[in-house]
Amino acid sequence: MRKYSWVKTVSALRTVLAACLALASFGSSAQGERWFTFEVSVFSNELASDRAQELPIKRVDAALNKGPVISLTQFFDLLNIAQWPAQTANQIPTSPEPVSGLLPEPLAAGEKSYQFVDLMRDPLIALSSSASDFQQTNRALERSPDYRLLAHEVWRQPLADEGKSTPIRIIGGRQRAGGFELEGTIDLHFNSRQDRIVLDTNLVLEANSADDLVFHHKQSREMRSTEFHYLDSPAIGVIILAQPYEVPPLDPQNATTEFGC
């Protein structure tokens, strides 16, 4: 009886999770949005002769973004059950069969509920290396004594119109007491004609051990999707690729409010 009851509990739980996921995803993708998969690699030029072509500036003069920024949700953050409500975590039995496609999203401080994310439909989630087109490029950077890979991210998002985007936080390189060797943002949005993607970079890379001098990468580039783009500077390089992405349609049979999610 106990085994049969446990199986029924797991089955019911999966039904609830599937319904919650469908509802959350249904509300997250507005009609008419144009989605893209973005991939970015940021690396440093380790050649002293190249770096000598750019004079570092004081960090306080770099004018990094002080307004709202977005951080990509990392995969392991989604699995952090320690941030779930204790009563909810205790109610979920351990199953030998994982719930396909469903990953928990951690709670912000003070929240009383949790939600599940859909890797195929939810934006701004850092994807695994299996979704990467830069694997060969990144390996070449990591093997070269002249360059050093600092940050690499793959994610999906709907692209905002000009003036309506929020910069995405980028960090990488060696971790310091006060932060990271590489810090800053990239901003992605359509141009005014909506026929090109605009990338604005605002990144700093520490130039000395005291961390008071930095190399500043601040550039803007109009891009076509499906094309590799390289933004160069004597100290910092940025490679980016944007590919159109079709959000998979939802199964209308899963769209139900029965469980009040």
Phi, psi and omega in degrees: 000318182297317180296318180296319178296321180294319179298318178297321180297315180297317180298317179295320179299316180297322178297317179297314182297319180296319180293317178298318181296316180298318180293316180298319182290324181300325181275349187269342184247103180285150178295142175086356179287145176254113184264152175220150166265123180252142173225131184226134169237133177242131181222162178254148173268116186270356181285121182298326180294325178286317181296332180295344179282349180235124177277126176294157179240167176293139181303322183293342180266359185285341176056055174291159183298124179256357181270198180298139174225160179246135172255134176297141176281121183277149185304315184288338173296326181292338183262008185279084182294339180300338181267000176284157172299139184301319183292330179284315180299323182289339182276348184267113181286156175282124183245139177290345181248114180294151177281110188296130172081358184248127178228138182284142176259133184294158181275144167280160182301131176092349179285153185247002180218169178234166177223161179254149182250157180245112184296340181271342188233341182270140184274162168062037173251124179295122184270164183283171181295342179295340178267004187272141170256002185255012187300315180293318179298316181295321178296321179296320178295319183290333181274341184279136176285349184268348183223160179217122179289126183256322183206146177212130180218146171230133180200170177239150176194154168283142184271133182275160174286167179302132179085001183239008183268160175241128181300150179256130182287135177235128176226156178176186183077202182287139178276134180247172179299323182261002181158223183234159180299321176248130178216157176144203184218159164235146182236129183237132179196168175286156169281180185295333180270352181060030177244003177217154173265135179254128174249125174244122178257145174212083188236147174232143177234127184301140184250350178209166184293335179284345178063023176261349176243139183221154165271136187246123177251102180230101183221163176227137183216132170273134187231152166264146175289160181070006178244139174286138178232139183235121177252116190252154168205166182301332185247329187232136174240144179231126175246134183218146176223133176241129179233131178304143183227129176265118178291124182300141179292152178276152172280113183299339179292338180272349183276096181218149179256014186302326187261004174061042184280000000 
